PDB file of C-alpha atoms in Angstrom:
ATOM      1  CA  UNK A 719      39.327 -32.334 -15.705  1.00 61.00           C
ATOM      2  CA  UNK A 720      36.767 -34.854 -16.468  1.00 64.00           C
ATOM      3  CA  UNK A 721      35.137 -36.440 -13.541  1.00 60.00           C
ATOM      4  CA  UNK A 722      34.304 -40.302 -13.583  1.00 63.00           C
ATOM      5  CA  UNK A 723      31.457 -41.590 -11.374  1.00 64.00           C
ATOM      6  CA  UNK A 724      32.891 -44.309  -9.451  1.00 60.00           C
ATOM      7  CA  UNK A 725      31.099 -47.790 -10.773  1.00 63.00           C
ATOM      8  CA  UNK A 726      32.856 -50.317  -8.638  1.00 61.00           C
ATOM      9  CA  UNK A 727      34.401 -52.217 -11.863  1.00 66.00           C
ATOM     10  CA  UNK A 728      37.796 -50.317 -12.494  1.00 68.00           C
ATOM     11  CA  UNK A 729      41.002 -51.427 -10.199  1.00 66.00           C
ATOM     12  CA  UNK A 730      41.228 -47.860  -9.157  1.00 66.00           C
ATOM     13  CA  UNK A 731      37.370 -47.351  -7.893  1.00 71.00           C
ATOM     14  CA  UNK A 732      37.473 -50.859  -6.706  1.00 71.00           C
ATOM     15  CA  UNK A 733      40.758 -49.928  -4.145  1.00 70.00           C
ATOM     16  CA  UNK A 734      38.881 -46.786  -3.340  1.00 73.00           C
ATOM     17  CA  UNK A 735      35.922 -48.447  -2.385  1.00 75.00           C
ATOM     18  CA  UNK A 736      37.991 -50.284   0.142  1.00 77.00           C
ATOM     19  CA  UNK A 737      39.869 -47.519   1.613  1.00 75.00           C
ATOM     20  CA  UNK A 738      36.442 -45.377   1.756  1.00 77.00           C
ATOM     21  CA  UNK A 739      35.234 -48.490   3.684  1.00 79.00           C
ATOM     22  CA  UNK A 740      37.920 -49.297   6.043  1.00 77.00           C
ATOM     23  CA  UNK A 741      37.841 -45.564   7.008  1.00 81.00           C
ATOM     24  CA  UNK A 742      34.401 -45.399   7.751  1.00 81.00           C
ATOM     25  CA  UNK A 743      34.740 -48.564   9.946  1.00 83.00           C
ATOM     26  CA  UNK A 744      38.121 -47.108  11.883  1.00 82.00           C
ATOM     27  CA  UNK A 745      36.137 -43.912  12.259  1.00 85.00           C
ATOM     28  CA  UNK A 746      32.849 -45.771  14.042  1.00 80.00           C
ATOM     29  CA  UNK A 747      35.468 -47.860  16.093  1.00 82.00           C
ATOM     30  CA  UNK A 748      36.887 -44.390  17.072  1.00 84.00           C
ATOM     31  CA  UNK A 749      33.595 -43.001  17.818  1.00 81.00           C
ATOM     32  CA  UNK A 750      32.552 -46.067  19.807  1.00 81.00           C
ATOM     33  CA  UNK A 751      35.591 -45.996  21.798  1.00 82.00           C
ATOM     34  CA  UNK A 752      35.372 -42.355  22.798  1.00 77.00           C
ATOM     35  CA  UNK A 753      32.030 -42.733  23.701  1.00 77.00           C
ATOM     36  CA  UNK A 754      33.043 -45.572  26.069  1.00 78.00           C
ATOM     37  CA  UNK A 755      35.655 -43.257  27.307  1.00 76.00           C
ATOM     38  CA  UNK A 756      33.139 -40.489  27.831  1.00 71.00           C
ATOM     39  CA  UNK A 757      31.162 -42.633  29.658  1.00 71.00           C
ATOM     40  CA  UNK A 758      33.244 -44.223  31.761  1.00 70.00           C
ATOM     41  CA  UNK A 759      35.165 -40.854  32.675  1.00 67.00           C
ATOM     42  CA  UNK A 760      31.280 -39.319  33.913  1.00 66.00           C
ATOM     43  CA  UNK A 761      31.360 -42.744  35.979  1.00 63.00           C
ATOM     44  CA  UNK A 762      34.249 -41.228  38.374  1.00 59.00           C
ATOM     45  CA  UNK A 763      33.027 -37.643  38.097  1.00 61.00           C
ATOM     46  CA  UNK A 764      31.749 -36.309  41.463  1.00 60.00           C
ATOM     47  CA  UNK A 765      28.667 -34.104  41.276  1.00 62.00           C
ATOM     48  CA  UNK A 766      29.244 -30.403  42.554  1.00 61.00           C
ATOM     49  CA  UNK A 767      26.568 -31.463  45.200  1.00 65.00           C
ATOM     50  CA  UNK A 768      28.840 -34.252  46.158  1.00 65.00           C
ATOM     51  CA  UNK A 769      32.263 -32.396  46.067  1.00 64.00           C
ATOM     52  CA  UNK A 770      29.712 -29.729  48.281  1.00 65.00           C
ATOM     53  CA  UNK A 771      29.213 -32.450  50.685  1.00 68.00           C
ATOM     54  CA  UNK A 772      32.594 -33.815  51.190  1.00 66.00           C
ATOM     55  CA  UNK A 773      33.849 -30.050  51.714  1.00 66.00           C
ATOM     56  CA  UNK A 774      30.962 -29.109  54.493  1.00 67.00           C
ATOM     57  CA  UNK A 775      31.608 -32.007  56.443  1.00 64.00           C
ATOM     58  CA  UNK A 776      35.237 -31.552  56.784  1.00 61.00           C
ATOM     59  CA  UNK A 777      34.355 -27.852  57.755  1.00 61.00           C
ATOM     60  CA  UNK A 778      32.230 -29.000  60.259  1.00 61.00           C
ATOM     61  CA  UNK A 779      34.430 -31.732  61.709  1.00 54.00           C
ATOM     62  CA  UNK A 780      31.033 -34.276  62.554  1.00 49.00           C
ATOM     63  CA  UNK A 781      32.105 -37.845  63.185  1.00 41.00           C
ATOM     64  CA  UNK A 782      29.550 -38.650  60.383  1.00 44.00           C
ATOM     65  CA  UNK A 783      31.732 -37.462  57.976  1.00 48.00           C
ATOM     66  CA  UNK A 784      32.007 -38.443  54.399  1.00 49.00           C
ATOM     67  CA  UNK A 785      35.644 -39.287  54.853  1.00 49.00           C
ATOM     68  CA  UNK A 786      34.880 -41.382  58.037  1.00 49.00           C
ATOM     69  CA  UNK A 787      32.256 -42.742  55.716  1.00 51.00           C
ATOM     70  CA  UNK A 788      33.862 -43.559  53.011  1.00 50.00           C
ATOM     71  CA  UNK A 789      38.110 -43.892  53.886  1.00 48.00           C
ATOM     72  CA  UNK A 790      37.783 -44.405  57.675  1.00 49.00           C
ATOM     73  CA  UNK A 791      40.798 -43.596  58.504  1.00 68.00           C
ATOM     74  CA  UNK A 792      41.068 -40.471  61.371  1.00 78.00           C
ATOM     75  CA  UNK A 793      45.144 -39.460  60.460  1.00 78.00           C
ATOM     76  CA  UNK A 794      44.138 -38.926  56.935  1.00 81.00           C
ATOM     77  CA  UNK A 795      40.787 -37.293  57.576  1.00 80.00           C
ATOM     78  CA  UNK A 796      42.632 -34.834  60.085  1.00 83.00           C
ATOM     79  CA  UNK A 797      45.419 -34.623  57.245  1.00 85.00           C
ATOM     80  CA  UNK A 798      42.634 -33.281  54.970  1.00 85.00           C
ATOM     81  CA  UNK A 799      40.971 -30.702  57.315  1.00 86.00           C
ATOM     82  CA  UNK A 800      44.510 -29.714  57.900  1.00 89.00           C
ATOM     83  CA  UNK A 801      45.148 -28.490  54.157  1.00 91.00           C
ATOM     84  CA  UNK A 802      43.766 -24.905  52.885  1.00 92.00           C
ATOM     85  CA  UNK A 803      40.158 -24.940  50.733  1.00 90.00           C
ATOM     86  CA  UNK A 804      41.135 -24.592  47.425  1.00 92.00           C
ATOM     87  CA  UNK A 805      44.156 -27.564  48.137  1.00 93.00           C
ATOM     88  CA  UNK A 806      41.571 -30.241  49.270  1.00 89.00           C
ATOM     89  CA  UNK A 807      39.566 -29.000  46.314  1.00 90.00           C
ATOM     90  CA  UNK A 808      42.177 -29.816  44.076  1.00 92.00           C
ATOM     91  CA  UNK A 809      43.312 -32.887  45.840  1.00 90.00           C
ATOM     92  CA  UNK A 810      39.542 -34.380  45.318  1.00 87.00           C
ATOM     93  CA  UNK A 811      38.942 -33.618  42.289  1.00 88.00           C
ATOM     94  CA  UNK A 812      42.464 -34.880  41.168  1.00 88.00           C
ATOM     95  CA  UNK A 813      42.595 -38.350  43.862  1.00 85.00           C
ATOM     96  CA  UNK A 814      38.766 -39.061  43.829  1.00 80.00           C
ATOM     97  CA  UNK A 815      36.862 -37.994  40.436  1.00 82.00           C
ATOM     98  CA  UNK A 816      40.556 -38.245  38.487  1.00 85.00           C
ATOM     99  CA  UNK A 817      39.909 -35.266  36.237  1.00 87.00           C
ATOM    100  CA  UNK A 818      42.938 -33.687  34.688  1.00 90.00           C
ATOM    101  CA  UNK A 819      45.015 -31.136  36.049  1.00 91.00           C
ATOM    102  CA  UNK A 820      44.283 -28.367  32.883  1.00 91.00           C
ATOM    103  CA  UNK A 821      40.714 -29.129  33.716  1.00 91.00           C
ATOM    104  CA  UNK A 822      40.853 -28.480  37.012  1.00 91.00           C
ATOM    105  CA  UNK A 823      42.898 -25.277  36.210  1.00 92.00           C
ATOM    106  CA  UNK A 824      40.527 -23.997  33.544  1.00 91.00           C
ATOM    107  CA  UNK A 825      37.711 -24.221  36.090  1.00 89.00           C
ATOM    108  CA  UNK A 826      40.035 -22.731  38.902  1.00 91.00           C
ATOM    109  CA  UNK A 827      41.192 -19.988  36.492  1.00 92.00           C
ATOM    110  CA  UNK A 828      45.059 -20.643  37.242  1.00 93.00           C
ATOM    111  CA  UNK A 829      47.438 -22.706  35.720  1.00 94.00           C
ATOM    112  CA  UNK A 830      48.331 -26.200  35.021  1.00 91.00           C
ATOM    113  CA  UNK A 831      51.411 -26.115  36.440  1.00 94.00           C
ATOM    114  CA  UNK A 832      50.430 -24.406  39.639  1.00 94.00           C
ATOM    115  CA  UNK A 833      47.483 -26.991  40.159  1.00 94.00           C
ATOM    116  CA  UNK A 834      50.348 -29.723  39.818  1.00 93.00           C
ATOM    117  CA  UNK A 835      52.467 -28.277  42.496  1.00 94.00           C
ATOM    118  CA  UNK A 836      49.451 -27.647  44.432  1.00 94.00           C
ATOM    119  CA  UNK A 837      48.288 -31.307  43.952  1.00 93.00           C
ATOM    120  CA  UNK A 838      51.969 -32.403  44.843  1.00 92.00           C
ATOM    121  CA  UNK A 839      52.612 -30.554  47.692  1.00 93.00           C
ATOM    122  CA  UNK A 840      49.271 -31.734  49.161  1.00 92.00           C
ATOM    123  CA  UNK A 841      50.115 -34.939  48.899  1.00 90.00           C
ATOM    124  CA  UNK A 842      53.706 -34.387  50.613  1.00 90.00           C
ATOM    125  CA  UNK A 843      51.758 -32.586  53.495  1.00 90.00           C
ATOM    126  CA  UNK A 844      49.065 -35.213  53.866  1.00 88.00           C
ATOM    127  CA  UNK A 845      51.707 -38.008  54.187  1.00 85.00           C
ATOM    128  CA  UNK A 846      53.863 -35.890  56.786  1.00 86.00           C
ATOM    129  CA  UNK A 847      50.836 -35.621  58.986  1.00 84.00           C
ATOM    130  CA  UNK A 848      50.163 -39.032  58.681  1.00 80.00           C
ATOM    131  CA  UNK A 849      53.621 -40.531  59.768  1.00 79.00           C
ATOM    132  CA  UNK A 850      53.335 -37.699  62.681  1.00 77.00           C
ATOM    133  CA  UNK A 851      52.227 -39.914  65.685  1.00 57.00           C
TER     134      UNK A 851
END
């Protein structure tokens, strides 16, 4: 098979040339817009200094808390300290920094599924112990 440079002229390169240049525009747009995502998503991460800080002040129960801080709200903050470790881990880094349960897992070493349920049943037990008066 004979190959043909490409000089712009013929139908065939000419339609080419088009195609070759809408893809390389759809494939910057692409980039651009996961960059934006990438960026935006490291907005709502919390640091592990932060997620650190949220989990030593619940331990030590301080009315300068980051919850008081931050949510104000004493039923929920009691609902929290009420839940085991490695459920108000999950439940923050779910609720607050919004990263995905299979990340969450992969970093936890357990599965997806079991992170959900986790993250679910949390949530039940949090609202029970709020409507508890």
């Amino acid at each position: 098979m004979k190959v043909i440079r490409n000089n712009g002229t013929d139908d065939d390169n000419i339609v080419q040339n088009r195609f070759t240049a809408y893809l390389k525009t759809a494939i910057a747009h692409q980039k651009a817009k996961y960059l934006a995502g990438l960026s935006e998503q490291k907005k709502l991460e919390l640091s592990y200094d932060e997620h650190a800080e949220i989990l030593n002040s619940l331990q030590t129960g301080s009315e300068d808390t980051y919850l008081n801080d931050e949510i104000g709200d004493e039923q929920l903050c009691r609902a929290l300290n009420k839940l085991k470790e490695r459920d108000r881990i999950i439940v923050f880094r779910r609720a607050v920094s919004g990263e995905s349960f299979v990340k969450i897992a992969l970093d936890m070493r357990i599965k997806h599924v079991t992170v959900k349920a986790i993250y679910r049943r949390s949530l039940e037990n949090i609202r029970k112990e709020i409507m508890k008066k």
